[in-house]
Amino acid sequence: MLLLMDAYACPRCHIRSTVDALTWCCPKCRGPWDLVFASTPVPLASLASRVNSLWRYAEALPPLPCGPEVTLGEGRTPLVPLTDAVSAKLDFLMPSLSFKDRGAVMLAALARGLRPRTVLADSSGNAGTAIAAYGARAGLDCVVYVPAGTSPKKLEQIRAHGARVVEVPGDREATARAAREAAGEPGVFYASHVYNPYFLHGTKTYVYELWEELGGRLPDTVVVPVGNGTLLLGAFLAVEELHRHGLVDTRPALVAVQAEAVSPLARAFRAGAEDLTGTTVARPTLAEGIAIPAPPRARQILRAVRATGGTFLTVTEEQIRTAQRDLARRGLFVEATGAACWAATSATPPRPGLTVVPLCGAGAKTGLVP
């Protein structure tokens, strides 16, 4: 069995578990784990000669036994201007065509060392395709739970990588519940992009790349789509690390975007609450990737946005539709969820300085929305 020095820790109960166990959540509160890990400063001057993947930021990544062996060259995506004040980071130009590759490679590397019987994931599509791709690269047996009605192109992609698909009747939350139940079976590694913190330490490389691209500084504002909050929380980890190591002087504001149809975090933020308020009924939305009515890391997401002086923005279905077409006319074909941040940024008075938005998933996965 693989032994690693880092440990899982529950931020609420302060219970710990070794990372070589297949325990996927806190046994007391059933909440997601954090990772007890201390990064060291990444030397900016040495990066030009390093490997062209997220493993170039080795000092910032928790130790894994076989990370470089399972890489597909993820990361190092282009940063291109949309306006004088807004640039887009093209994370849809990843091996599996979404930003989820940043976290999936971390989970695949961890799972390969643990040697489980099966790797299990649940997803509305993109995390599932990423886990399937990196699971194939790592030689792992994978099964992916998805909601009934998931994009046929995403299902085709998952199956092409050799993973088995389980379609669950109901919405994204029903899928998560079914996956969590199956995750308790012996020999199963739950490659959850929500519960497993290694995923967040992969997504934080998004901000490390911005820092490198901008010559050792960060944008003034980073806008991210938020459902389960994996990109936002990874970004917050990176911002805090860079600031703590003295590699940046100021922190960017993290602005979170949700679809109006499913916006529990935005509602809680505006109410001044520390956690979700009431029950959210998931209404249909074009932004299926962020249609999460009860994100398990809600408290952490709200704290991160407030700590950076950020805010929450919501967008209508028509704004999402318009933004996707506008980006396509600029040469950037992304899925509707990926267009949500551009929709919000276009409709909001600009903040001073440089704003960066992610374009997270390729339009080829879902097509142009009607």
Coordinates of N, CA and C in Angstrom, one line a residue, residues 20-173:
D20 N -3.6 7.3 2.2 CA -3.5 6.0 1.6 C -4.8 5.2 1.9
A21 N -5.7 5.7 2.7 CA -7.0 5.1 3.0 C -7.9 5.5 1.9
L22 N -9.0 4.7 1.7 CA -10.0 5.0 0.7 C -11.2 5.7 1.3
T23 N -11.0 6.2 2.5 CA -12.1 7.0 3.1 C -12.2 8.3 2.4
W24 N -13.4 8.6 1.8 CA -13.5 9.7 0.8 C -14.1 10.9 1.5
C25 N -14.6 10.8 2.8 CA -15.2 11.9 3.5 C -15.0 11.8 5.0
C26 N -15.3 12.9 5.7 CA -15.2 12.8 7.1 C -16.2 11.8 7.7
P27 N -15.7 10.8 8.5 CA -16.7 9.8 9.0 C -17.7 10.4 10.0
K28 N -17.5 11.6 10.5 CA -18.4 12.1 11.5 C -19.5 13.0 10.8
C29 N -19.0 14.0 10.0 CA -20.0 14.9 9.5 C -20.3 14.6 8.0
R30 N -19.6 13.7 7.4 CA -19.7 13.3 6.0 C -19.4 14.4 5.0
G31 N -18.6 15.4 5.5 CA -18.2 16.5 4.7 C -16.9 16.2 3.9
P32 N -16.6 17.1 3.0 CA -15.3 16.9 2.2 C -14.1 17.1 3.0
W33 N -13.0 16.5 2.5 CA -11.7 16.6 3.2 C -11.0 17.9 2.7
D34 N -10.1 18.4 3.5 CA -9.0 19.3 3.1 C -7.8 18.5 3.2
L35 N -6.7 19.0 2.6 CA -5.4 18.4 2.6 C -4.4 19.1 3.5
V36 N -3.8 18.4 4.4 CA -2.8 19.0 5.3 C -1.5 19.0 4.4
F37 N -1.1 20.1 3.9 CA 0.0 20.2 2.9 C 0.6 21.6 2.9
A38 N 1.9 21.7 3.0 CA 2.5 23.0 2.9 C 3.4 23.1 1.7
S39 N 3.0 24.0 0.8 CA 3.8 24.2 -0.4 C 5.0 25.0 -0.1
T40 N 5.9 25.0 -1.0 CA 7.1 25.9 -0.9 C 7.1 26.8 -2.1
P41 N 7.9 27.9 -2.1 CA 7.8 28.9 -3.2 C 8.3 28.3 -4.5
V42 N 7.5 28.7 -5.6 CA 7.9 28.3 -6.9 C 8.9 29.4 -7.5
P43 N 10.1 29.0 -7.9 CA 11.0 30.0 -8.4 C 10.7 30.4 -9.8
L44 N 10.2 31.6 -10.0 CA 9.7 32.1 -11.3 C 10.8 32.0 -12.3
A45 N 12.0 32.4 -12.0 CA 13.1 32.5 -12.9 C 13.5 31.1 -13.6
S46 N 13.2 30.0 -12.9 CA 13.6 28.7 -13.4 C 12.5 28.0 -14.2
L47 N 11.3 28.7 -14.4 CA 10.2 28.0 -15.0 C 10.4 27.8 -16.5
A48 N 11.1 28.6 -17.2 CA 11.3 28.6 -18.6 C 11.9 27.2 -19.1
S49 N 12.7 26.6 -18.2 CA 13.4 25.4 -18.6 C 12.6 24.1 -18.1
R50 N 11.5 24.3 -17.6 CA 10.8 23.1 -17.0 C 9.8 22.5 -17.9
V51 N 9.3 21.3 -17.5 CA 8.4 20.5 -18.3 C 7.1 21.4 -18.6
N52 N 6.5 21.1 -19.8 CA 5.4 22.0 -20.2 C 4.1 21.3 -19.8
S53 N 3.9 21.2 -18.5 CA 2.6 20.7 -18.0 C 2.5 21.3 -16.6
L54 N 1.4 21.0 -15.9 CA 1.2 21.6 -14.6 C 2.3 21.1 -13.6
W55 N 3.0 20.1 -13.9 CA 4.1 19.6 -13.0 C 5.3 20.5 -13.0
R56 N 5.3 21.5 -13.8 CA 6.3 22.6 -13.7 C 6.3 23.3 -12.4
Y57 N 5.1 23.3 -11.7 CA 5.0 23.9 -10.4 C 5.1 22.9 -9.3
A58 N 6.1 22.1 -9.4 CA 6.2 20.9 -8.5 C 6.3 21.4 -7.0
E59 N 6.9 22.5 -6.7 CA 6.9 23.0 -5.3 C 5.5 23.2 -4.7
A60 N 4.6 23.5 -5.6 CA 3.2 23.9 -5.1 C 2.3 22.7 -5.1
L61 N 2.8 21.5 -5.6 CA 1.9 20.3 -5.7 C 2.2 19.3 -4.6
P62 N 1.2 18.7 -4.0 CA 1.5 17.7 -3.0 C 2.2 16.5 -3.6
P63 N 3.0 15.8 -2.9 CA 3.8 14.7 -3.5 C 2.9 13.6 -3.9
L64 N 3.2 13.1 -5.1 CA 2.5 11.9 -5.6 C 3.6 11.0 -6.2
P65 N 3.3 9.7 -6.2 CA 4.3 8.7 -6.7 C 4.5 8.7 -8.2
C66 N 3.6 9.1 -9.0 CA 3.7 8.9 -10.4 C 3.0 10.0 -11.2
G67 N 3.1 11.2 -10.7 CA 2.4 12.3 -11.4 C 2.9 12.5 -12.9
P68 N 4.2 12.6 -13.1 CA 4.7 12.8 -14.5 C 4.4 11.7 -15.4
E69 N 4.2 10.5 -14.8 CA 3.9 9.3 -15.7 C 2.5 9.3 -16.3
V70 N 1.6 10.0 -15.6 CA 0.2 10.0 -16.1 C -0.2 11.3 -16.7
T71 N 0.7 12.2 -16.9 CA 0.4 13.5 -17.5 C 0.0 13.3 -19.0
L72 N -0.8 14.2 -19.5 CA -1.1 14.3 -20.9 C -0.7 15.6 -21.4
G73 N 0.1 16.3 -20.7 CA 0.5 17.7 -21.1 C -0.5 18.7 -20.8
E74 N -1.3 18.5 -19.7 CA -2.3 19.5 -19.3 C -1.7 20.7 -18.8
G75 N -2.5 21.8 -18.9 CA -2.0 23.1 -18.5 C -1.4 23.9 -19.5
R76 N -0.8 25.1 -19.1 CA -0.1 26.0 -20.0 C -1.0 26.5 -21.1
T77 N -2.3 26.8 -20.8 CA -3.3 27.2 -21.8 C -3.1 28.7 -22.1
P78 N -3.4 29.1 -23.3 CA -3.2 30.5 -23.7 C -4.0 31.5 -23.0
L79 N -3.5 32.7 -22.8 CA -4.2 33.8 -22.3 C -4.3 34.8 -23.4
V80 N -5.6 35.1 -23.9 CA -5.8 36.0 -25.0 C -6.7 37.1 -24.7
P81 N -6.5 38.3 -25.2 CA -7.4 39.5 -24.9 C -8.7 39.3 -25.6
L82 N -9.8 39.7 -24.8 CA -11.1 39.9 -25.4 C -11.4 41.4 -25.6
T83 N -11.0 42.2 -24.6 CA -11.1 43.6 -24.7 C -9.8 44.2 -24.2
D84 N -9.7 45.5 -24.1 CA -8.5 46.1 -23.5 C -8.3 45.7 -22.0
A85 N -9.4 45.4 -21.4 CA -9.3 45.2 -19.9 C -9.6 43.7 -19.5
V86 N -10.1 42.9 -20.5 CA -10.5 41.6 -20.1 C -9.8 40.6 -21.0
S87 N -9.2 39.6 -20.4 CA -8.5 38.5 -21.2 C -9.2 37.2 -20.8
A88 N -9.1 36.2 -21.7 CA -9.7 34.9 -21.5 C -8.6 33.9 -21.4
K89 N -8.6 33.0 -20.5 CA -7.7 31.8 -20.4 C -8.4 30.6 -21.1
L90 N -7.8 30.1 -22.1 CA -8.5 29.1 -22.9 C -8.3 27.7 -22.3
D91 N -8.9 27.4 -21.2 CA -8.8 26.1 -20.6 C -9.6 25.0 -21.3
F92 N -10.3 25.4 -22.4 CA -11.0 24.3 -23.1 C -10.0 23.6 -24.1
L93 N -8.8 24.2 -24.2 CA -7.7 23.6 -25.0 C -6.9 22.6 -24.2
M94 N -7.6 21.7 -23.5 CA -6.9 20.7 -22.7 C -7.1 19.3 -23.3
P95 N -6.4 18.3 -22.9 CA -6.5 17.0 -23.6 C -7.9 16.5 -23.6
S96 N -8.7 16.6 -22.6 CA -10.1 16.2 -22.6 C -11.1 17.3 -22.9
L97 N -10.5 18.5 -23.2 CA -11.3 19.7 -23.6 C -12.0 20.4 -22.5
S98 N -11.5 20.3 -21.3 CA -12.0 21.1 -20.2 C -11.0 21.3 -19.1
F99 N -11.2 22.3 -18.3 CA -10.3 22.6 -17.2 C -10.2 21.5 -16.2
K100 N -11.2 20.6 -16.2 CA -11.2 19.5 -15.2 C -9.9 18.6 -15.3
D101 N -9.2 18.7 -16.4 CA -8.0 17.9 -16.5 C -7.0 18.3 -15.4
R102 N -7.0 19.5 -15.0 CA -6.0 20.0 -13.9 C -6.2 19.2 -12.7
G103 N -7.4 18.9 -12.3 CA -7.6 18.1 -11.1 C -7.6 16.6 -11.3
A104 N -8.1 16.2 -12.5 CA -8.2 14.8 -12.8 C -6.8 14.1 -12.9
V105 N -5.8 14.8 -13.3 CA -4.5 14.2 -13.4 C -3.9 13.9 -12.0
M106 N -4.3 14.8 -11.0 CA -3.9 14.6 -9.6 C -4.6 13.3 -9.0
L107 N -5.9 13.2 -9.3 CA -6.6 12.0 -8.7 C -6.1 10.7 -9.4
A108 N -5.8 10.8 -10.7 CA -5.4 9.6 -11.4 C -4.0 9.1 -10.8
A109 N -3.1 10.1 -10.6 CA -1.8 9.8 -10.0 C -1.9 9.2 -8.6
L110 N -2.8 9.8 -7.8 CA -3.0 9.3 -6.5 C -3.6 7.8 -6.5
A111 N -4.6 7.7 -7.4 CA -5.3 6.3 -7.5 C -4.3 5.3 -8.0
R112 N -3.5 5.6 -8.9 CA -2.5 4.6 -9.4 C -1.6 4.1 -8.3
G113 N -1.2 5.0 -7.4 CA -0.4 4.6 -6.3 C -1.2 3.7 -5.3
L114 N -2.5 4.0 -5.1 CA -3.3 3.3 -4.2 C -3.7 1.9 -4.7
R115 N -3.8 1.8 -6.0 CA -4.2 0.5 -6.6 C -5.5 0.0 -6.2
P116 N -6.6 0.8 -6.4 CA -7.9 0.3 -6.0 C -8.5 -0.7 -7.0
R117 N -9.5 -1.4 -6.6 CA -10.2 -2.3 -7.6 C -10.8 -1.5 -8.7
T118 N -11.5 -0.3 -8.3 CA -12.2 0.5 -9.3 C -12.1 2.0 -8.9
V119 N -12.0 2.8 -9.9 CA -12.1 4.3 -9.7 C -13.4 4.7 -10.1
L120 N -14.1 5.4 -9.2 CA -15.5 5.9 -9.4 C -15.6 7.4 -9.4
A121 N -16.3 7.9 -10.4 CA -16.5 9.4 -10.4 C -18.0 9.7 -10.7
D122 N -18.4 10.9 -10.4 CA -19.7 11.3 -10.8 C -19.6 12.7 -11.4
S123 N -20.4 13.1 -12.3 CA -20.2 14.3 -13.1 C -21.4 14.6 -14.0
S124 N -21.5 15.9 -14.3 CA -22.5 16.3 -15.3 C -21.9 16.1 -16.7
G125 N -20.6 15.8 -16.8 CA -20.0 15.5 -18.1 C -18.5 15.7 -18.1
N126 N -18.0 17.0 -17.8 CA -16.6 17.3 -18.0 C -15.7 16.6 -17.0
A127 N -16.0 16.6 -15.8 CA -15.2 15.8 -14.8 C -15.1 14.4 -15.2
G128 N -16.3 13.8 -15.6 CA -16.3 12.4 -16.0 C -15.4 12.1 -17.2
T129 N -15.4 13.0 -18.2 CA -14.5 12.8 -19.3 C -13.1 12.9 -18.9
A130 N -12.8 13.8 -18.0 CA -11.4 14.0 -17.6 C -10.9 12.8 -16.8
I131 N -11.7 12.3 -15.8 CA -11.3 11.1 -15.0 C -11.2 9.9 -15.9
A132 N -12.1 9.8 -16.9 CA -12.0 8.6 -17.9 C -10.7 8.7 -18.7
A133 N -10.3 9.9 -19.1 CA -9.1 10.1 -19.9 C -7.8 9.7 -19.1
Y134 N -7.8 10.3 -17.9 CA -6.6 10.1 -17.1 C -6.6 8.8 -16.4
G135 N -7.7 8.2 -16.2 CA -7.8 6.8 -15.7 C -7.3 5.9 -16.8
A136 N -7.6 6.1 -18.0 CA -7.0 5.3 -19.1 C -5.5 5.5 -19.2
R137 N -5.0 6.7 -19.1 CA -3.6 6.9 -19.1 C -2.9 6.2 -18.0
A138 N -3.5 6.1 -16.8 CA -2.9 5.5 -15.6 C -3.2 4.0 -15.6
G139 N -4.0 3.4 -16.5 CA -4.3 2.0 -16.5 C -5.2 1.6 -15.4
L140 N -6.2 2.4 -15.1 CA -7.2 2.2 -14.1 C -8.5 1.8 -14.6
D141 N -9.2 0.9 -13.9 CA -10.6 0.6 -14.2 C -11.5 1.7 -13.7
C142 N -12.3 2.3 -14.6 CA -13.1 3.5 -14.2 C -14.6 3.3 -14.5
V143 N -15.4 3.8 -13.6 CA -16.8 3.9 -13.9 C -17.3 5.3 -13.5
V144 N -18.1 5.9 -14.4 CA -18.5 7.3 -14.2 C -20.1 7.3 -14.2
Y145 N -20.6 7.9 -13.1 CA -22.0 8.1 -12.9 C -22.4 9.5 -13.5
V146 N -23.4 9.6 -14.3 CA -23.8 10.8 -14.9 C -25.3 10.9 -14.9
P147 N -25.9 12.1 -14.9 CA -27.4 12.3 -14.9 C -27.9 11.8 -16.3
A148 N -29.1 11.2 -16.3 CA -29.8 10.9 -17.5 C -30.0 12.2 -18.3
G149 N -29.7 12.1 -19.6 CA -29.8 13.3 -20.4 C -28.5 14.0 -20.6
T150 N -27.4 13.5 -20.1 CA -26.1 14.1 -20.3 C -25.8 14.1 -21.8
S151 N -25.0 15.1 -22.2 CA -24.7 15.3 -23.6 C -24.2 14.0 -24.2
P152 N -24.7 13.6 -25.3 CA -24.3 12.3 -26.0 C -22.8 12.4 -26.4
K153 N -22.3 13.6 -26.7 CA -20.9 13.7 -27.1 C -20.0 13.4 -25.9
K154 N -20.4 13.9 -24.7 CA -19.6 13.6 -23.5 C -19.7 12.1 -23.1
L155 N -20.8 11.5 -23.3 CA -20.9 10.1 -23.0 C -20.1 9.3 -24.0
E156 N -20.1 9.7 -25.2 CA -19.2 9.0 -26.2 C -17.7 9.2 -25.8
Q157 N -17.4 10.3 -25.4 CA -16.0 10.6 -25.0 C -15.6 9.7 -23.8
I158 N -16.5 9.6 -22.8 CA -16.2 8.8 -21.6 C -16.0 7.3 -22.0
R159 N -16.9 6.8 -22.8 CA -16.8 5.4 -23.2 C -15.6 5.2 -24.1
A160 N -15.2 6.1 -24.9 CA -14.1 6.0 -25.8 C -12.8 5.7 -25.0
H161 N -12.7 6.3 -23.8 CA -11.6 6.1 -23.0 C -11.6 4.8 -22.2
G162 N -12.7 4.0 -22.4 CA -12.8 2.7 -21.8 C -13.5 2.7 -20.4
A163 N -14.0 3.8 -20.0 CA -14.8 3.8 -18.7 C -16.2 3.4 -19.0
R164 N -16.8 2.8 -17.9 CA -18.2 2.4 -18.0 C -19.0 3.5 -17.5
V165 N -20.2 3.7 -18.1 CA -21.1 4.8 -17.8 C -22.3 4.2 -17.1
V166 N -22.7 4.9 -16.0 CA -23.9 4.6 -15.3 C -24.8 5.8 -15.4
E167 N -25.9 5.8 -16.1 CA -26.8 6.9 -16.2 C -27.8 6.8 -15.1
V168 N -27.9 7.9 -14.3 CA -28.8 7.9 -13.1 C -30.0 8.7 -13.4
P169 N -31.2 8.2 -13.2 CA -32.4 9.0 -13.4 C -32.4 10.2 -12.4
G170 N -32.9 11.3 -12.9 CA -32.9 12.5 -12.1 C -31.8 13.5 -12.4
D171 N -31.6 14.4 -11.5 CA -30.7 15.5 -11.7 C -29.3 15.2 -11.2
R172 N -28.5 16.3 -11.3 CA -27.1 16.2 -10.9 C -26.9 15.7 -9.4
E173 N -27.8 16.2 -8.5 CA -27.8 15.8 -7.1 C -28.1 14.4 -6.9

